[in-house]
Short mmCIF file of C-alpha atoms in Angstrom, two decimals:
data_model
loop_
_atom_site.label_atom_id
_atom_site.label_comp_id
_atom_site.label_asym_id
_atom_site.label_seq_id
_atom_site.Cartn_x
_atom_site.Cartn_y
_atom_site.Cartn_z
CA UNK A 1 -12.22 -88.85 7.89
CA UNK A 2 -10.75 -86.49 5.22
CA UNK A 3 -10.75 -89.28 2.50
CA UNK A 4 -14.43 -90.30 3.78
CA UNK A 5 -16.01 -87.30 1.93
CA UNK A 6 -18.21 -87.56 -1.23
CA UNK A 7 -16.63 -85.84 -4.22
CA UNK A 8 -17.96 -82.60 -6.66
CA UNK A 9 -21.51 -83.15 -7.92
CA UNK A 10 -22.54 -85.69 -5.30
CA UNK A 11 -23.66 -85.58 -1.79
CA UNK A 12 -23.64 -88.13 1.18
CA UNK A 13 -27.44 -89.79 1.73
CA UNK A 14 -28.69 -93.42 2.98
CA UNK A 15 -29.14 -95.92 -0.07
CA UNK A 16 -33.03 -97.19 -0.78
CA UNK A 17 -33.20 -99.37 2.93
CA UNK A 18 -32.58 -96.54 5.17
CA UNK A 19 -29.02 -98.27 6.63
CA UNK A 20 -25.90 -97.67 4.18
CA UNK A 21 -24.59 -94.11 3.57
CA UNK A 22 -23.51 -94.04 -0.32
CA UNK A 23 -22.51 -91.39 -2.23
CA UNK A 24 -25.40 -89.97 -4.85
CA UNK A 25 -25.78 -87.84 -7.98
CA UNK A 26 -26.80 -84.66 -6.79
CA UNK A 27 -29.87 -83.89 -8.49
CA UNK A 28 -30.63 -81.25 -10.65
CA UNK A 29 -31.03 -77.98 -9.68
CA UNK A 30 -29.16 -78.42 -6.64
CA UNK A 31 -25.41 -78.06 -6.27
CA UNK A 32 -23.03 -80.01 -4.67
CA UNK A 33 -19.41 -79.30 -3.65
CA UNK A 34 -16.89 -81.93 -2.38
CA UNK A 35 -18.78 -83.16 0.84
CA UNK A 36 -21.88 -82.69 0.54
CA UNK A 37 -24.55 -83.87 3.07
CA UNK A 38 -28.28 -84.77 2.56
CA UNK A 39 -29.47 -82.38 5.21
CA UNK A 40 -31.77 -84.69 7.15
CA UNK A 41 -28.93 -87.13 8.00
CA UNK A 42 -28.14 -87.35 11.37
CA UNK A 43 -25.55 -85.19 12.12
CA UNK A 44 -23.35 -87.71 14.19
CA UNK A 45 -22.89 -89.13 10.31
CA UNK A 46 -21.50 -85.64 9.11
CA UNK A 47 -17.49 -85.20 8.63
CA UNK A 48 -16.34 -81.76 10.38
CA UNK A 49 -16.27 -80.05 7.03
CA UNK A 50 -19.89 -81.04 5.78
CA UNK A 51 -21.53 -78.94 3.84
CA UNK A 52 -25.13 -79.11 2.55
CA UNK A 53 -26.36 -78.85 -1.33
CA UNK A 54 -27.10 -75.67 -2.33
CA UNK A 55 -30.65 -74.60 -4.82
CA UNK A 56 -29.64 -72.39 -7.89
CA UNK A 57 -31.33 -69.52 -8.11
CA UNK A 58 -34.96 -69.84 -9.56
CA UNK A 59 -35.71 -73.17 -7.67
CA UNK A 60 -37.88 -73.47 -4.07
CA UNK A 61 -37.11 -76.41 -1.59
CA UNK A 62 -38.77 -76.71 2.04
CA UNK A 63 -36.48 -77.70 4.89
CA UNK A 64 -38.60 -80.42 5.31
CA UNK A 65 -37.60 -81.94 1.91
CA UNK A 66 -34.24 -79.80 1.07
CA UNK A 67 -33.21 -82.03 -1.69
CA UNK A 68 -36.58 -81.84 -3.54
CA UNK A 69 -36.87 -78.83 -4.92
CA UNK A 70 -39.38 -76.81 -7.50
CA UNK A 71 -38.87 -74.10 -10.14
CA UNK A 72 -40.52 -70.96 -9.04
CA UNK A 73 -43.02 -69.40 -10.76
CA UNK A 74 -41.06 -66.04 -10.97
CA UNK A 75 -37.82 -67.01 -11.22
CA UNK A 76 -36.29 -63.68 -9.15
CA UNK A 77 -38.20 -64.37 -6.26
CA UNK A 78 -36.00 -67.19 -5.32
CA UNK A 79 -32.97 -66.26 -3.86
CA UNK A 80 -31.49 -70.21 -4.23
CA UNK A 81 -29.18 -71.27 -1.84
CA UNK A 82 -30.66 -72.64 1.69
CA UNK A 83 -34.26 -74.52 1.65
CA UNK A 84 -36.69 -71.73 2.10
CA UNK A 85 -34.94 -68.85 0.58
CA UNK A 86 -36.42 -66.06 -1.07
CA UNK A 87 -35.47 -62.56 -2.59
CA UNK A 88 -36.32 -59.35 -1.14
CA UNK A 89 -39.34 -59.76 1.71
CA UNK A 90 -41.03 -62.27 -0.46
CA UNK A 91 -42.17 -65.58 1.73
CA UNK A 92 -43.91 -69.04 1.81
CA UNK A 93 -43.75 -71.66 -0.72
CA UNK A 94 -42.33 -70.97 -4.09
CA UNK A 95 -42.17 -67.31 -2.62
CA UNK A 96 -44.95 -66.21 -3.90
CA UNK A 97 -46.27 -64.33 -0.81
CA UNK A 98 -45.73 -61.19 0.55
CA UNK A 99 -46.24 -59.77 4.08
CA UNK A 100 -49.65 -58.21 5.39
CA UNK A 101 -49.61 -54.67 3.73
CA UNK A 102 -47.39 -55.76 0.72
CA UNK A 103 -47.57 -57.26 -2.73
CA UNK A 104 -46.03 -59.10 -4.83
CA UNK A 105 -44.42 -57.10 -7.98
CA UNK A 106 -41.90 -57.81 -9.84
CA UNK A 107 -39.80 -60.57 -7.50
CA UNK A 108 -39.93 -58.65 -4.74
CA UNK A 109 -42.87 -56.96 -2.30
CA UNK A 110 -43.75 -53.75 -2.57
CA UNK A 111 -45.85 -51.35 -0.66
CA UNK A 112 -49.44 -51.04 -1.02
CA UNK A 113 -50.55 -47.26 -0.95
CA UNK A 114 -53.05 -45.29 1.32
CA UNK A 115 -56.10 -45.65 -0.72
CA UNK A 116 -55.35 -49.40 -1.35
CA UNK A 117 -55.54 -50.10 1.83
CA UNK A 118 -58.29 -47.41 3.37
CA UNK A 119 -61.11 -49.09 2.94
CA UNK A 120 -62.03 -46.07 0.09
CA UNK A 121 -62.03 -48.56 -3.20
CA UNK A 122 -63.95 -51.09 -1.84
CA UNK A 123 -66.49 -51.40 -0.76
CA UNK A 124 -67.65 -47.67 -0.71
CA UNK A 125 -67.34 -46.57 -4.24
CA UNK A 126 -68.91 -49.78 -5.75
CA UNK A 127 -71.88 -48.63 -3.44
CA UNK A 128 -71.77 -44.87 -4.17
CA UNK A 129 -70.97 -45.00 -8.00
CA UNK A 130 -72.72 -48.62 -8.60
CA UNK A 131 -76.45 -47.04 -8.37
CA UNK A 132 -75.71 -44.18 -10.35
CA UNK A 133 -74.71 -46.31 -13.20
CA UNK A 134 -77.71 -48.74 -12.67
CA UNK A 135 -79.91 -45.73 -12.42
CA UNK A 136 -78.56 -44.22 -15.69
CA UNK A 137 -78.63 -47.66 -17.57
CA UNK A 138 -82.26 -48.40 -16.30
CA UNK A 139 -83.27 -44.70 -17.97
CA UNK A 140 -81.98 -45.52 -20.94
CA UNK A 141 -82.49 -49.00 -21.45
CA UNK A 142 -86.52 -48.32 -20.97
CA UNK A 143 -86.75 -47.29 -24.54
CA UNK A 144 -88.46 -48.60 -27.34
CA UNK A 145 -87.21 -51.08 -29.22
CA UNK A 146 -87.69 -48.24 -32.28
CA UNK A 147 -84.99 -46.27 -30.55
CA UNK A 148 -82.37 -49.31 -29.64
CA UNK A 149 -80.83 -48.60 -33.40
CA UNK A 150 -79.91 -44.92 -31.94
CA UNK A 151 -75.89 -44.52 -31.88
CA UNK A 152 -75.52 -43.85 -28.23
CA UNK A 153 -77.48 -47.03 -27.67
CA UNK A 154 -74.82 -48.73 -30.17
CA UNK A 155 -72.03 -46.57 -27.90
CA UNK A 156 -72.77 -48.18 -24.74
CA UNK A 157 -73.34 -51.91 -26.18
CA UNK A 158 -69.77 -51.21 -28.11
CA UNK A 159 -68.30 -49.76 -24.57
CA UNK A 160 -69.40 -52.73 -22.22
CA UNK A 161 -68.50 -55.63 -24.92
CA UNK A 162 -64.68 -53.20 -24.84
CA UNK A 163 -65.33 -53.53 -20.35
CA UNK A 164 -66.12 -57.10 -20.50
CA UNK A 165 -63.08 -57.78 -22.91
CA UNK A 166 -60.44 -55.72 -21.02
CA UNK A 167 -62.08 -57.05 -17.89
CA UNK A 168 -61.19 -60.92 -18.79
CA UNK A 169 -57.81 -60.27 -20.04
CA UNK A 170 -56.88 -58.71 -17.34
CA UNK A 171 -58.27 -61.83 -14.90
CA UNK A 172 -56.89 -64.40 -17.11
CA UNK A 173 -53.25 -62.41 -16.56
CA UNK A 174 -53.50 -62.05 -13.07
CA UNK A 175 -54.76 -65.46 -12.65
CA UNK A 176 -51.71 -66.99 -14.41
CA UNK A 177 -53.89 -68.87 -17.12
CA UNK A 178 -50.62 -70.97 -19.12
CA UNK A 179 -51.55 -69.98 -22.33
CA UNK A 180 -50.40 -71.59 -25.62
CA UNK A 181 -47.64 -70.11 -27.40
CA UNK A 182 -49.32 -68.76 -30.34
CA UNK A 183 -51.61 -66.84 -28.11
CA UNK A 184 -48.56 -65.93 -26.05
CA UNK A 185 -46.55 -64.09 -28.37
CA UNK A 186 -49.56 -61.85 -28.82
CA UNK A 187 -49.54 -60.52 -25.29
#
């Protein structure tokens, strides 16, 4: 059975009816030594040195479809290797998750810290400061139209359209908007 293995860059698999093992390209990003086994095979059909193909780092497979596999997102969150694999504590598909009290940061999970987590930022100082402001903006915005021209009128527009602004970047970056290149290289 020594002879019966497939060589470098392919692995063992059944052809397109299901029935006759052949030997296959191994596809990209996976990596395939001398022996190689599609996973799923039965393992009655596996030599005694069988081996299965291995992801490169950067790329996601599920066990469920190990020779399939998907580019993550953030390439150093994938570990490569075995189906499933991620760096650090990072989990789920494409690791891209993190466990309850983490998250995500830089390929890897980190800690989230006491007033994160408290219950402080939200929701009780959107309800302590968030009146305050309404009540100050209210005041002020009651004026006359004859006073609107007034610089601290023109200070607050000029500060919310700045808020608003920063405020959208900042969504569009965390939402992972794919931007074109020529806006890209600006940010």
């Amino acid at each position: 059975r020594e002879e019966c293995v497939c060589p470098q860059d392919t692995y063992l698999s059944r052809d397109t009816n299901g029935s006759v093992q052949v030997c296959s390209p191994c596809p990209e990003p996976l990596v395939c030594e001398i022996g190689s086994v599609d996973p799923l095979l039965p393992p009655a059909l596996w030599t005694d040195r069988a081996i299965v193909p291995r992801l490169l780092p950067g790329f996601w497979a599920s066990s469920s479809a190990p020779m399939l596999a998907y580019k993550c997102k953030d390439a150093s969150s994938c570990s490569g290797g075995m189906p499933e694999s991620c760096s650090g504590s990072r989990e789920g598909d494409l690791c891209v998750d993190c466990p309850e009290g983490l998250f995500p940061s830089d390929g890897s999970c980190s800690e989230c810290n006491f007033v994160e987590v408290s219950g402080i930022l939200y929701p009780w100082v959107p309800l302590l400061v968030g009146p305050a402001i309404i009540l100050v903006k209210h005041k002020y915005s009651n004026d006359t139209p004859r006073n609107w021209g007034h610089w601290h009128y023109q200070m607050a527009a000029l500060l919310t359209i700045l808020l608003r602004n920063y405020q959208a970047v900042a969504f569009a970056l965390k939402a992972d908007v794919q931007f074109p290149k020529s806006v890209r290289d600006h940010w």
